[in-house]
CSV table of C-alpha atoms in Angstrom, one decimal:
chain,number,residue,atom,x,y,z
A,148,MET,CA,200.1,106.5,148.8
A,149,ALA,CA,200.3,102.6,147.9
A,150,SER,CA,198.0,100.4,146.2
A,151,SER,CA,195.2,98.2,148.0
A,152,LYS,CA,193.6,95.3,147.9
A,153,PHE,CA,189.8,93.7,148.0
A,154,PRO,CA,187.9,93.8,150.6
A,155,VAL,CA,186.2,96.6,149.9
A,156,ALA,CA,184.3,97.8,153.2
A,157,VAL,CA,181.3,99.9,152.8
A,158,ILE,CA,181.3,103.0,156.1
A,159,GLY,CA,178.4,105.0,155.0
A,160,VAL,CA,175.8,104.9,154.2
A,161,GLY,CA,172.6,107.5,152.7
A,162,VAL,CA,169.4,107.1,150.8
A,163,ARG,CA,166.7,109.4,149.7
A,164,LEU,CA,163.8,107.4,147.6
A,165,PRO,CA,160.1,108.5,146.9
A,166,GLY,CA,158.1,106.9,150.4
A,167,ALA,CA,161.5,106.4,152.1
A,168,GLU,CA,163.8,109.3,153.5
A,169,ASN,CA,166.6,106.6,154.4
A,170,CYS,CA,167.9,103.1,154.8
A,171,GLU,CA,165.0,102.3,157.4
A,172,GLN,CA,162.4,103.2,155.6
A,173,PHE,CA,163.9,102.2,152.4
A,174,TRP,CA,163.8,98.6,154.3
A,175,ASP,CA,160.3,98.6,155.5
A,176,LEU,CA,158.9,99.2,151.7
A,177,MET,CA,160.5,96.3,150.5
A,178,ILE,CA,159.5,93.6,154.0
A,179,ASN,CA,156.3,94.8,153.9
A,180,GLY,CA,156.2,94.0,149.6
A,181,GLU,CA,155.7,98.0,149.1
A,182,ASP,CA,156.1,100.2,146.4
A,183,THR,CA,155.5,104.0,145.4
A,184,VAL,CA,154.0,104.2,142.0
A,185,ASP,CA,151.9,106.9,141.9
A,186,GLU,CA,150.3,109.9,139.7
A,187,PHE,CA,152.8,113.0,139.2
A,188,SER,CA,151.9,115.3,142.4
A,189,LYS,CA,150.3,118.3,141.5
A,190,GLU,CA,152.8,120.4,142.6
A,191,ARG,CA,156.0,119.2,140.2
A,192,ALA,CA,153.0,119.7,137.1
A,193,ALA,CA,152.4,123.1,138.2
A,194,ASP,CA,156.5,124.1,137.8
A,195,VAL,CA,155.9,122.6,134.6
A,196,ASP,CA,153.1,123.8,132.7
A,197,HIS,CA,154.8,125.9,130.8
A,198,VAL,CA,157.0,122.6,129.1
A,199,LEU,CA,153.9,120.8,129.1
A,200,ALA,CA,151.5,123.6,126.2
A,201,ALA,CA,154.6,122.4,123.7
A,202,PHE,CA,153.2,118.8,123.7
A,203,ARG,CA,149.3,119.9,123.6
A,204,GLY,CA,148.3,117.5,120.8
A,205,GLN,CA,151.4,115.2,121.0
A,206,LEU,CA,150.5,113.4,123.8
A,207,VAL,CA,148.6,109.9,124.1
A,208,ASP,CA,146.2,111.0,126.7
A,209,GLU,CA,145.1,114.9,126.7
A,210,GLU,CA,143.5,114.0,130.7
A,211,LYS,CA,147.0,112.2,132.0
A,212,PRO,CA,150.0,113.9,130.2
A,213,PHE,CA,152.8,112.9,133.0
A,214,PHE,CA,153.2,108.7,132.9
A,215,THR,CA,152.9,107.2,136.1
A,216,GLY,CA,155.9,106.5,138.2
A,217,SER,CA,157.8,106.1,141.6
A,218,PHE,CA,158.7,110.6,141.5
A,219,PHE,CA,159.8,112.1,144.5
A,220,LYS,CA,156.7,114.3,146.0
A,221,SER,CA,158.4,117.9,145.7
A,222,VAL,CA,162.6,118.3,144.2
A,223,ASP,CA,162.5,121.3,145.1
A,224,LYS,CA,163.5,121.9,149.4
A,225,PHE,CA,166.6,122.9,149.2
A,226,ASP,CA,168.5,125.4,152.3
A,227,PRO,CA,171.5,126.6,149.9
A,228,ASP,CA,173.2,128.5,153.1
A,229,VAL,CA,174.1,124.8,154.0
A,230,PHE,CA,176.5,124.8,151.2
A,231,GLN,CA,177.8,127.4,151.6
A,232,ILE,CA,176.0,128.8,148.6
A,233,ASN,CA,174.4,132.2,147.5
A,234,PRO,CA,170.2,131.0,147.3
A,235,ARG,CA,170.0,133.4,143.7
A,236,GLU,CA,173.1,130.8,142.6
A,237,ALA,CA,170.5,127.6,143.5
A,238,HIS,CA,167.9,129.0,141.6
A,239,PHE,CA,169.5,127.3,138.8
A,240,ILE,CA,171.5,124.7,139.7
A,241,GLU,CA,169.4,121.8,139.0
A,242,PRO,CA,168.4,119.7,141.2
A,243,GLU,CA,169.8,116.4,140.8
A,244,GLN,CA,173.4,118.5,141.7
A,245,ARG,CA,170.9,119.7,145.3
A,246,PHE,CA,169.5,116.6,146.1
A,247,PHE,CA,173.1,114.6,145.8
A,248,LEU,CA,174.7,117.4,147.9
A,249,GLU,CA,172.1,116.4,150.9
A,250,VAL,CA,171.9,113.0,150.4
A,251,VAL,CA,176.4,113.0,150.2
A,252,TRP,CA,176.2,114.9,153.8
A,253,GLU,CA,173.6,112.5,155.7
A,254,MET,CA,176.4,109.8,154.6
A,255,LEU,CA,178.6,111.3,155.6
A,256,GLU,CA,176.9,112.2,159.9
A,257,ASP,CA,175.7,108.4,159.1
A,258,ALA,CA,179.8,107.8,158.7
A,259,ALA,CA,180.8,110.0,161.3
A,260,TYR,CA,183.1,111.3,158.8
A,261,ALA,CA,181.2,114.5,158.8
A,262,SER,CA,183.8,116.8,160.0
A,263,LYS,CA,186.5,114.5,159.4
A,264,ILE,CA,186.6,114.0,155.7
A,265,ARG,CA,187.3,117.9,155.1
A,266,GLY,CA,190.7,118.1,153.0
A,267,SER,CA,191.5,114.1,152.5
A,268,ASN,CA,192.0,112.7,149.6
A,269,THR,CA,188.8,111.5,148.7
A,270,GLY,CA,187.6,110.6,145.5
A,271,VAL,CA,183.4,111.0,144.1
A,272,TYR,CA,182.1,108.8,141.8
A,273,VAL,CA,178.4,109.5,140.4
A,274,GLY,CA,176.0,108.3,138.2
A,275,ASN,CA,173.6,110.0,135.7
A,276,THR,CA,172.6,110.2,132.9
A,277,VAL,CA,170.1,113.5,131.8
A,278,ASN,CA,169.8,116.9,133.0
A,279,LYS,CA,166.3,118.3,132.3
A,280,TYR,CA,166.3,121.4,133.9
A,281,LYS,CA,167.9,123.8,131.3
A,282,TYR,CA,163.9,123.5,129.5
A,283,ILE,CA,162.2,124.4,132.6
A,284,LEU,CA,164.1,127.6,133.3
A,285,ASN,CA,163.0,130.7,132.0
A,286,GLU,CA,165.9,132.3,132.9
A,287,ASN,CA,169.4,133.7,132.6
A,288,HIS,CA,172.5,133.7,134.7
A,289,PRO,CA,175.8,132.4,134.4
A,290,SER,CA,174.9,129.7,136.9
A,291,ILE,CA,173.7,128.0,134.1
A,292,SER,CA,177.0,127.0,132.6
A,293,HIS,CA,178.0,124.8,135.7
A,294,GLY,CA,174.7,124.3,137.8
A,295,ASN,CA,173.5,122.6,134.4
A,296,HIS,CA,176.3,120.4,133.4
A,297,SER,CA,176.4,117.0,135.2
A,298,PRO,CA,179.8,116.7,135.0
A,299,PHE,CA,179.7,119.5,138.3
A,300,ILE,CA,177.5,116.9,140.8
A,301,SER,CA,180.6,115.4,141.4
A,302,SER,CA,183.3,118.8,140.9
A,303,ARG,CA,180.9,120.8,143.4
A,304,VAL,CA,181.1,117.4,146.4
A,305,SER,CA,184.3,117.9,146.5
A,306,TYR,CA,184.7,121.6,146.6
A,307,THR,CA,182.1,121.5,149.5
A,308,HIS,CA,183.9,119.2,151.4
A,309,ASP,CA,187.5,120.3,150.1
A,310,LEU,CA,188.1,116.5,149.4
A,311,HIS,CA,191.4,115.7,146.5
A,312,GLY,CA,190.4,112.4,145.2
A,313,PRO,CA,189.4,112.4,141.3
A,314,ALA,CA,186.1,113.7,140.8
A,315,MET,CA,184.2,111.8,137.9
A,316,MET,CA,180.6,111.4,136.4
A,317,VAL,CA,179.2,108.4,135.3
A,318,ALA,CA,177.0,107.2,132.0
A,319,THR,CA,176.3,104.0,130.9
A,320,GLY,CA,172.1,104.7,130.9
A,321,CYS,CA,171.0,102.2,134.1
A,322,SER,CA,174.5,100.6,135.0
A,323,SER,CA,175.4,103.8,135.8
A,324,SER,CA,175.7,103.9,139.8
A,325,LEU,CA,177.4,100.8,139.9
A,326,LEU,CA,179.6,101.3,137.2
A,327,ALA,CA,180.7,104.6,139.8
A,328,VAL,CA,180.9,101.9,142.8
A,329,HIS,CA,183.0,100.3,140.3
A,330,LEU,CA,185.4,103.1,139.4
A,331,ALA,CA,185.1,104.1,143.0
A,332,CYS,CA,186.7,100.8,143.8
A,333,GLN,CA,189.0,100.6,141.9
A,334,GLY,CA,190.5,104.2,142.6
A,335,LEU,CA,190.9,103.1,145.9
A,336,LEU,CA,193.2,99.9,144.8
A,337,SER,CA,196.0,101.3,142.6
A,338,GLY,CA,195.7,104.3,145.2
A,339,ASP,CA,193.6,107.3,143.8
A,340,CYS,CA,192.5,108.1,146.8
A,341,GLU,CA,192.5,106.7,150.7
A,342,MET,CA,188.1,106.8,150.6
A,343,ALA,CA,186.1,107.2,147.6
A,344,ILE,CA,182.0,108.2,147.9
A,345,ALA,CA,180.1,106.5,145.3
A,346,GLY,CA,176.7,106.6,143.4
A,347,GLY,CA,173.7,107.7,142.1
A,348,ILE,CA,171.3,110.4,141.4
A,349,THR,CA,168.2,110.6,138.7
A,350,LEU,CA,165.6,112.4,138.7
A,351,ASP,CA,162.8,113.0,135.7
A,352,LEU,CA,161.7,117.0,135.9
A,353,LEU,CA,160.2,116.0,132.4
A,354,PRO,CA,157.8,112.7,132.6
A,355,ILE,CA,155.1,113.5,129.2
A,356,SER,CA,154.0,111.0,127.9
A,357,ALA,CA,154.4,111.8,124.2
A,358,LYS,CA,153.6,109.5,120.9
A,359,THR,CA,157.0,111.6,120.2
A,360,ASP,CA,158.2,109.9,123.8
A,361,ILE,CA,161.6,107.6,122.7
A,362,TRP,CA,159.4,105.2,125.6
A,363,ASN,CA,156.2,104.6,123.9
A,364,GLN,CA,158.0,104.4,120.2
A,365,LEU,CA,159.8,101.5,121.8
A,366,GLY,CA,157.4,99.9,123.8
A,367,ILE,CA,159.8,100.5,126.7
A,368,THR,CA,158.4,102.1,129.4
A,369,GLY,CA,155.5,98.7,130.4
A,370,PRO,CA,151.6,98.7,130.0
A,371,ASN,CA,150.4,97.7,133.6
A,372,VAL,CA,153.0,101.3,135.0
A,373,LYS,CA,155.0,98.7,137.3
A,374,CYS,CA,158.1,96.9,136.1
A,375,ARG,CA,157.2,93.7,138.0
A,376,ALA,CA,160.9,92.4,137.5
A,377,PHE,CA,162.0,89.4,137.4
A,378,ASP,CA,158.7,88.4,137.4
A,379,ALA,CA,156.8,86.3,134.3
A,380,SER,CA,154.1,89.1,133.7
A,381,ALA,CA,156.9,91.7,133.8
A,382,LYS,CA,156.5,93.8,129.8
A,383,GLY,CA,158.5,97.0,130.5
A,384,ILE,CA,160.0,99.3,132.6
A,385,ALA,CA,158.5,101.4,134.7
A,386,LYS,CA,159.9,105.7,135.5
A,387,GLY,CA,161.4,106.1,139.0
A,388,GLU,CA,164.1,108.4,141.2
A,389,GLY,CA,165.9,108.2,143.4
A,390,CYS,CA,169.7,108.7,145.2
A,391,GLY,CA,171.8,106.3,146.6
A,392,VAL,CA,175.6,107.3,148.6
A,393,ILE,CA,178.1,105.0,149.8
A,394,LEU,CA,181.0,105.9,151.8
A,395,LEU,CA,184.2,103.1,150.6
A,396,LYS,CA,187.5,102.8,152.3
A,397,PRO,CA,189.3,99.3,151.8
A,398,LEU,CA,189.3,97.2,154.7
A,399,HIS,CA,192.0,96.4,156.4
A,400,LYS,CA,192.1,99.8,156.8
A,401,ALA,CA,187.8,100.6,158.5
A,402,ILE,CA,189.0,98.5,160.9
A,403,GLN,CA,192.1,99.9,161.4
A,404,ASP,CA,189.9,103.6,161.7
A,405,GLY,CA,187.2,102.1,164.2
A,406,ASP,CA,184.5,103.0,161.1
A,407,HIS,CA,181.5,100.8,161.0
A,408,ILE,CA,180.6,98.8,157.9
A,409,TYR,CA,178.3,98.0,157.0
A,410,GLY,CA,179.1,95.4,154.8
A,411,THR,CA,182.1,94.7,152.6
A,412,LEU,CA,183.2,94.5,148.6
A,413,GLU,CA,184.8,91.2,147.2
A,414,ALA,CA,185.3,91.7,144.3
A,415,THR,CA,184.1,94.6,141.5
A,416,THR,CA,184.6,94.1,137.5
A,417,ALA,CA,182.4,95.7,134.6
A,418,ASN,CA,181.8,94.4,131.0
A,419,GLN,CA,179.6,94.9,128.1
A,420,ASP,CA,176.8,92.5,126.2
A,421,GLY,CA,179.1,93.3,122.4
A,422,HIS,CA,176.1,92.2,119.4
A,423,SER,CA,173.0,90.8,121.4
A,424,ASN,CA,169.5,90.7,120.8
A,425,GLY,CA,168.9,94.8,120.7
A,426,ILE,CA,171.3,97.8,121.7
A,427,THR,CA,168.1,98.5,123.9
A,428,ALA,CA,168.0,94.8,125.9
A,429,PRO,CA,169.8,93.0,128.6
A,430,HIS,CA,172.3,90.4,128.1
A,431,PRO,CA,171.7,87.1,130.5
A,432,ILE,CA,174.7,86.5,130.1
A,433,ALA,CA,176.5,89.6,130.3
C-alpha cells in the first residue's frame, strides 16, 4: 500500500469506564463534574481473597486492605461464544484481553465496520502494562500461556476479526495508549496498514494497599484518594481502570468511503524526558 499523510480521521469510538459504558455516559460524567472513585467492590474482593491472605500483617490498614479508586464493579462478565472461544479456554484468558475484545467489537459496530473489516489490512495497536490475572488463578492449563501474555491482546483482536496489518502491544507506563495511537498513525502514514485500531486497557485485579507496595513506598498515591489533576491541591495520583479504542483511517480515504468522522488527528509525535527531576516524575517540557 502507498504511504499516506495527515490528517488522520477518527471514524469509530469505543469506551468502557467505571460508571460509563459508552461515550455518552462518559460525557455526562464530565459535564456534571462527577467522579467514580469508590471502594473496591465486595464481589471482586471475594475473587481475590485467597491472594489477600498472603498479605495479612503487611497491610497499611488491616480493616481496609484495598486501595480506593475508580474500579469496575465486576470484570468477569464475558460471552465466549460471541468470539468463538471455548468456554474452558476463556476462563484462563486474562480479563484485560476479554475486555478489549468486547470494546473493540462495540467500536466496530459504532463505525459500521463490524461485518466489513474481516480480511482487511488493519493494524492493531494496544497500550497495556501489567497483567496480574496469573497470580489469581489456582489452576494450570495450556491456555494460560497465551491467555496471560499481554502481546496476545492485539493478536487476539487480529485473529478474531481476520486482520492482516501490524499487531503490537505498547508498554510505556501511563503513556501506553497515547503512544499506541501515535504508532497507529505512523502505520497508516507509512502504508503498513489501511486502517488502524488503537487504544488501551488497564485493570487492577489486585489493588492491595500493602506497606511493601511501590505506590505507598514512593508516595505516588495521593492521601486524599482523588487525583485532582491540574489543581493546586493535587498530592499524588489515584488508581483507576478503563478501556478506550478508536478506529483510524487517513482523512481523504474516510471522506471517499463515506465514513462518519468524529474528528481528525493533525499530527502526533513521541519523545522521552531524558535526565529530568526523577525517573518517575513527568517533565513539563517533554
